[in-house]
XYZ file of N, CA and C in Angstrom:
435
model
N -21.869 -7.850 -13.093
C -20.652 -8.388 -12.495
C -19.494 -7.430 -12.786
N -18.761 -7.072 -11.747
C -17.648 -6.155 -11.973
C -16.399 -6.917 -12.405
N -15.374 -6.160 -12.772
C -14.130 -6.752 -13.249
C -12.953 -6.143 -12.512
N -11.871 -6.917 -12.470
C -10.640 -6.401 -11.880
C -10.138 -5.243 -12.739
N -9.800 -4.132 -12.109
C -9.388 -2.966 -12.889
C -7.920 -3.036 -13.303
N -7.607 -2.298 -14.355
C -6.200 -2.123 -14.720
C -5.548 -1.094 -13.806
N -6.336 -0.163 -13.290
C -5.871 0.882 -12.367
C -6.891 1.048 -11.252
N -6.429 1.536 -10.118
C -7.303 1.895 -9.013
C -6.711 3.126 -8.345
N -7.505 3.774 -7.519
C -7.066 5.013 -6.875
C -6.832 4.777 -5.391
N -5.728 5.319 -4.889
C -5.422 5.322 -3.461
C -5.528 6.774 -3.004
N -6.367 7.011 -2.000
C -6.588 8.359 -1.488
C -6.036 8.426 -0.065
N -5.148 9.380 0.228
C -4.626 9.476 1.593
C -5.745 9.806 2.586
N -5.595 9.269 3.806
C -6.567 9.542 4.866
C -5.863 9.493 6.220
N -6.636 9.607 7.287
C -6.081 9.604 8.638
C -6.150 8.231 9.305
N -6.419 7.189 8.527
C -6.583 5.866 9.114
C -5.436 4.947 8.675
N -5.612 4.170 7.625
C -4.568 3.247 7.163
C -3.754 3.792 5.988
N -4.093 4.960 5.471
C -3.412 5.487 4.281
C -2.909 6.916 4.537
N -2.013 7.092 5.508
C -1.550 8.460 5.780
C -0.592 9.020 4.735
N 0.090 8.133 4.006
C 1.101 8.595 3.055
C 0.888 7.991 1.674
N 0.229 8.742 0.816
C 0.064 8.374 -0.593
C 0.077 9.680 -1.370
N 0.796 9.703 -2.483
C 0.837 10.929 -3.266
C 1.907 10.893 -4.337
N 2.430 12.084 -4.618
C 3.419 12.256 -5.671
C 4.701 12.814 -5.068
N 5.823 12.136 -5.349
C 7.135 12.559 -4.860
C 7.679 13.667 -5.754
N 8.751 14.283 -5.295
C 9.373 15.388 -6.026
C 9.765 14.993 -7.453
N 10.177 13.740 -7.645
C 10.601 13.298 -8.986
C 9.432 12.903 -9.887
N 8.194 13.065 -9.410
C 7.016 12.772 -10.220
C 6.460 11.377 -10.036
N 7.220 10.497 -9.355
C 6.709 9.147 -9.128
C 5.598 9.171 -8.079
N 4.698 8.204 -8.187
C 3.615 8.007 -7.226
C 4.131 7.097 -6.122
N 3.630 7.292 -4.899
C 4.102 6.474 -3.789
C 2.993 6.156 -2.803
N 3.208 5.076 -2.064
C 2.408 4.690 -0.905
C 3.399 4.202 0.133
N 3.321 4.735 1.353
C 4.226 4.357 2.440
C 3.386 3.870 3.614
N 3.747 2.704 4.149
C 3.032 2.160 5.303
C 4.002 1.518 6.279
N 3.699 1.681 7.567
C 4.434 0.956 8.604
C 3.516 -0.056 9.289
N 2.419 -0.421 8.616
C 1.449 -1.363 9.173
C 1.461 -2.721 8.479
N 2.361 -2.946 7.552
C 2.430 -4.213 6.837
C 2.891 -5.302 7.802
N 2.320 -6.513 7.656
C 2.698 -7.552 8.612
C 2.457 -8.954 8.077
N 3.235 -9.880 8.625
C 3.009 -11.315 8.513
C 2.823 -11.797 9.946
N 2.510 -13.060 10.175
C 2.305 -13.491 11.559
C 3.487 -13.197 12.490
N 4.706 -13.212 11.998
C 5.838 -13.022 12.894
C 6.600 -11.720 12.751
N 6.273 -10.905 11.753
C 7.078 -9.708 11.498
C 6.208 -8.526 11.095
N 6.762 -7.339 11.304
C 6.178 -6.109 10.798
C 7.110 -5.568 9.727
N 6.577 -4.671 8.892
C 7.376 -4.104 7.804
C 7.020 -2.644 7.588
N 8.027 -1.890 7.213
C 7.812 -0.566 6.658
C 8.058 -0.725 5.174
N 7.049 -0.380 4.381
C 7.155 -0.546 2.938
C 6.870 0.738 2.205
N 7.752 1.078 1.287
C 7.560 2.220 0.406
C 7.365 1.662 -0.995
N 6.143 1.809 -1.516
C 5.780 1.303 -2.833
C 5.854 2.462 -3.814
N 6.542 2.247 -4.929
C 6.736 3.280 -5.951
C 6.083 2.877 -7.263
N 5.461 3.846 -7.925
C 4.993 3.703 -9.298
C 5.598 4.829 -10.108
N 5.829 4.600 -11.378
C 6.313 5.646 -12.285
C 5.244 6.732 -12.407
N 5.595 7.910 -12.926
C 4.606 8.981 -13.046
C 3.329 8.582 -13.790
N 3.434 7.587 -14.699
C 2.243 7.154 -15.439
C 1.424 6.107 -14.684
N 1.838 5.758 -13.451
C 1.091 4.812 -12.619
C 1.467 3.365 -12.785
N 2.480 3.067 -13.612
C 2.952 1.691 -13.738
C 3.946 1.396 -12.616
N 3.957 0.144 -12.167
C 4.807 -0.251 -11.047
C 6.276 0.055 -11.317
N 6.962 0.510 -10.268
C 8.387 0.816 -10.381
C 9.205 -0.062 -9.432
N 9.042 0.125 -8.120
C 9.849 -0.640 -7.167
C 9.226 -0.609 -5.785
N 9.759 -1.454 -4.902
C 9.352 -1.501 -3.495
C 10.609 -1.444 -2.650
N 10.570 -0.648 -1.594
C 11.644 -0.629 -0.585
C 11.029 -1.129 0.708
N 11.564 -2.204 1.255
C 10.984 -2.851 2.424
C 12.029 -2.999 3.515
N 11.606 -2.707 4.740
C 12.443 -2.945 5.914
C 11.638 -3.756 6.912
N 12.210 -4.878 7.345
C 11.552 -5.672 8.377
C 11.786 -5.005 9.727
N 10.727 -4.908 10.507
C 10.794 -4.323 11.841
C 10.081 -5.250 12.818
N 10.260 -4.989 14.062
C 9.637 -5.823 15.085
C 8.132 -5.581 15.109
N 7.368 -6.637 15.109
C 5.908 -6.528 15.216
C 5.555 -6.274 16.672
N 4.671 -5.327 16.901
C 4.255 -4.991 18.262
C 3.710 -6.228 18.968
N 4.063 -6.372 20.231
C 3.607 -7.520 21.017
C 2.167 -7.312 21.458
N 1.452 -8.415 21.606
C 0.093 -8.371 22.109
C -0.959 -7.969 21.086
N -0.566 -7.822 19.813
C -1.512 -7.459 18.764
C -2.158 -8.737 18.229
N -3.498 -8.755 18.096
C -4.131 -9.940 17.509
C -3.526 -10.265 16.149
N -3.444 -11.543 15.790
C -2.734 -11.973 14.583
C -3.138 -11.271 13.288
N -4.399 -10.947 13.074
C -4.833 -10.354 11.815
C -5.012 -8.855 11.853
N -4.528 -8.202 12.894
C -4.755 -6.765 13.040
C -3.540 -5.952 12.602
N -3.798 -4.893 11.839
C -2.734 -3.978 11.408
C -2.570 -2.880 12.447
N -1.330 -2.644 12.836
C -1.004 -1.543 13.740
C 0.327 -0.951 13.305
N 0.557 0.266 13.710
C 1.828 0.903 13.418
C 2.960 0.099 14.041
N 4.041 -0.026 13.289
C 5.205 -0.749 13.797
C 5.984 0.089 14.804
N 5.636 1.367 14.939
C 6.355 2.236 15.861
C 7.756 2.570 15.376
N 7.979 2.483 14.089
C 9.295 2.740 13.495
C 9.342 4.167 12.947
N 9.092 5.117 13.830
C 8.965 6.516 13.409
C 10.200 7.061 12.705
N 11.386 6.703 13.181
C 12.615 7.186 12.539
C 12.760 6.630 11.125
N 12.407 5.376 10.939
C 12.475 4.760 9.619
C 11.443 5.391 8.677
N 10.238 5.639 9.172
C 9.209 6.304 8.365
C 9.694 7.694 7.966
N 10.259 8.431 8.906
C 10.784 9.772 8.606
C 11.889 9.700 7.557
N 12.741 8.690 7.639
C 13.808 8.513 6.658
C 13.242 8.248 5.269
N 12.226 7.377 5.204
C 11.599 7.083 3.911
C 10.903 8.326 3.351
N 10.242 9.094 4.209
C 9.601 10.334 3.748
C 10.635 11.309 3.204
N 11.802 11.365 3.819
C 12.866 12.252 3.340
C 13.333 11.845 1.944
N 13.282 10.553 1.628
C 13.679 10.075 0.302
C 12.754 10.601 -0.796
N 11.548 11.004 -0.432
C 10.574 11.476 -1.412
C 10.890 12.871 -1.934
N 11.755 13.601 -1.216
C 11.959 15.004 -1.564
C 10.702 15.772 -1.190
N 10.449 16.854 -1.906
C 9.195 17.577 -1.669
C 8.081 16.737 -2.266
N 7.131 16.367 -1.442
C 6.054 15.499 -1.911
C 4.706 16.137 -1.633
N 3.707 15.650 -2.354
C 2.335 16.109 -2.188
C 1.484 14.902 -1.836
N 0.765 14.984 -0.713
C -0.206 13.949 -0.389
C -1.446 14.222 -1.222
N -1.788 13.257 -2.067
C -2.919 13.429 -2.972
C -3.342 12.067 -3.503
N -4.563 11.967 -4.043
C -4.978 10.710 -4.653
C -4.043 10.335 -5.801
N -3.753 9.030 -5.906
C -2.934 8.531 -7.006
C -3.684 7.406 -7.706
N -3.577 7.365 -9.018
C -4.173 6.289 -9.802
C -3.030 5.413 -10.298
N -3.046 4.149 -9.864
C -1.916 3.257 -10.103
C -2.403 1.863 -10.487
N -1.456 1.054 -11.007
C -1.790 -0.322 -11.361
C -1.520 -1.253 -10.179
N -2.320 -2.331 -10.050
C -2.008 -3.357 -9.053
C -0.689 -4.037 -9.417
N -0.014 -4.595 -8.421
C 1.234 -5.326 -8.658
C 1.495 -6.235 -7.478
N 2.390 -7.175 -7.652
C 2.923 -7.954 -6.535
C 4.367 -8.288 -6.852
N 5.151 -8.356 -5.787
C 6.566 -8.681 -5.910
C 6.981 -9.405 -4.637
N 7.876 -10.361 -4.779
C 8.360 -11.094 -3.624
C 9.685 -10.515 -3.163
N 9.780 -10.276 -1.855
C 10.999 -9.777 -1.229
C 11.316 -10.700 -0.058
N 12.448 -11.373 -0.114
C 12.865 -12.296 0.949
C 11.762 -13.291 1.319
N 11.071 -13.801 0.307
C 10.058 -14.817 0.528
C 8.689 -14.305 0.963
N 8.514 -12.989 1.020
C 7.240 -12.387 1.418
C 6.691 -11.602 0.235
N 5.395 -11.767 -0.049
C 4.759 -11.052 -1.149
C 4.305 -9.680 -0.688
N 4.702 -8.661 -1.436
C 4.314 -7.274 -1.187
C 3.569 -6.751 -2.400
N 2.622 -5.862 -2.176
C 1.950 -5.215 -3.288
C 0.488 -4.961 -3.055
N -0.166 -4.599 -4.122
C -1.612 -4.412 -4.197
C -2.092 -5.440 -5.205
N -2.787 -6.472 -4.713
C -3.110 -7.628 -5.549
C -4.613 -7.779 -5.724
N -4.988 -8.129 -6.953
C -6.385 -8.367 -7.250
C -6.796 -9.769 -6.857
N -8.055 -9.878 -6.418
C -8.641 -11.181 -6.138
C -10.135 -11.112 -6.436
N -10.746 -12.282 -6.560
C -12.166 -12.363 -6.896
C -12.825 -13.374 -5.988
N -13.998 -13.014 -5.459
C -14.800 -13.930 -4.658
C -16.252 -13.720 -5.035
N -16.907 -14.774 -5.495
C -18.315 -14.706 -5.909
C -18.572 -13.616 -6.944
N -17.646 -13.440 -7.879
C -17.834 -12.456 -8.936
C -17.549 -11.027 -8.535
N -17.093 -10.815 -7.309
C -16.755 -9.474 -6.823
C -15.242 -9.372 -6.729
N -14.691 -8.403 -7.422
C -13.249 -8.196 -7.407
C -12.861 -7.192 -6.335
N -11.661 -7.363 -5.813
C -11.090 -6.399 -4.870
C -9.594 -6.295 -5.131
N -9.028 -5.201 -4.683
C -7.577 -4.991 -4.701
C -7.162 -4.895 -3.241
N -6.280 -5.813 -2.804
C -5.892 -5.910 -1.397
C -4.408 -5.646 -1.228
N -4.066 -4.989 -0.121
C -2.651 -4.765 0.181
C -2.060 -6.026 0.803
N -0.821 -6.282 0.486
C -0.071 -7.403 1.063
C 1.317 -6.932 1.462
N 1.873 -7.457 2.535
C 1.296 -8.454 3.417
C 0.365 -7.811 4.453
N -0.545 -8.613 4.942
C -1.458 -8.192 5.992
C -2.903 -8.124 5.559
N -3.157 -7.854 4.288
C -4.523 -7.806 3.763
C -5.445 -6.989 4.664
N -5.017 -5.770 5.045
C -5.821 -4.934 5.938
C -6.496 -3.766 5.230
N -6.296 -3.651 3.923
C -6.999 -2.665 3.110
C -7.498 -3.385 1.862
N -8.783 -3.216 1.557
C -9.357 -3.805 0.334
C -10.222 -2.753 -0.353
N -9.875 -2.444 -1.606
C -10.655 -1.519 -2.421
C -11.572 -2.313 -3.342
N -12.737 -1.718 -3.633
C -13.730 -2.331 -4.512
C -14.188 -1.319 -5.551
N -14.939 -1.823 -6.537
C -15.549 -0.963 -7.532
C -16.361 0.113 -6.808
N -16.254 1.367 -7.157
C -15.840 1.950 -8.427
C -14.348 2.295 -8.506
N -13.510 1.775 -7.610
C -12.060 1.918 -7.675
C -11.590 3.365 -7.517
N -12.407 4.204 -6.857
C -12.074 5.624 -6.690
C -11.288 5.921 -5.424
N -11.059 4.898 -4.574
C -10.252 5.064 -3.376
C -10.931 5.792 -2.237
N -12.191 6.152 -2.396
C -12.868 6.914 -1.346
C -13.293 6.052 -0.173
N -13.466 4.749 -0.406
C -13.826 3.830 0.664
C -13.041 2.541 0.495
N -12.714 1.927 1.625
C -12.077 0.608 1.604
C -12.510 -0.174 2.827
N -12.414 -1.476 2.730
C -12.706 -2.343 3.858
C -11.418 -2.673 4.577
N -11.525 -2.896 5.879
C -10.353 -3.264 6.683
C -10.595 -4.613 7.322
């Protein structure tokens, strides 16, 4: 039986994780414009300190694309906002990051990477939207959508 990890790895890719790495100031980051609740989309910049402990979240509510099935993650089309958030990183490196799970509430919506267990199997899921789930061995090389 596996256990919920204290840390897990996020590896950038060309699918749901285009922006994960280390910012100019040494902090770890994950940026997504695919976060969603049934009525809203979000651009979220998640920050961890250089040692991988949670630091802060910057969230902007954006319009959710019309005609998207309720549980499907898609780009919010907020390219200017994404570019602005990327500029806040300074010189950054896209690379695997090892970070701790966390959750935080912003305006009544839970954001973060949260652990859960079902039938003795642990996963770390992104919120809001639950469209990325990592499992043991927690190396970030594969995730479920």
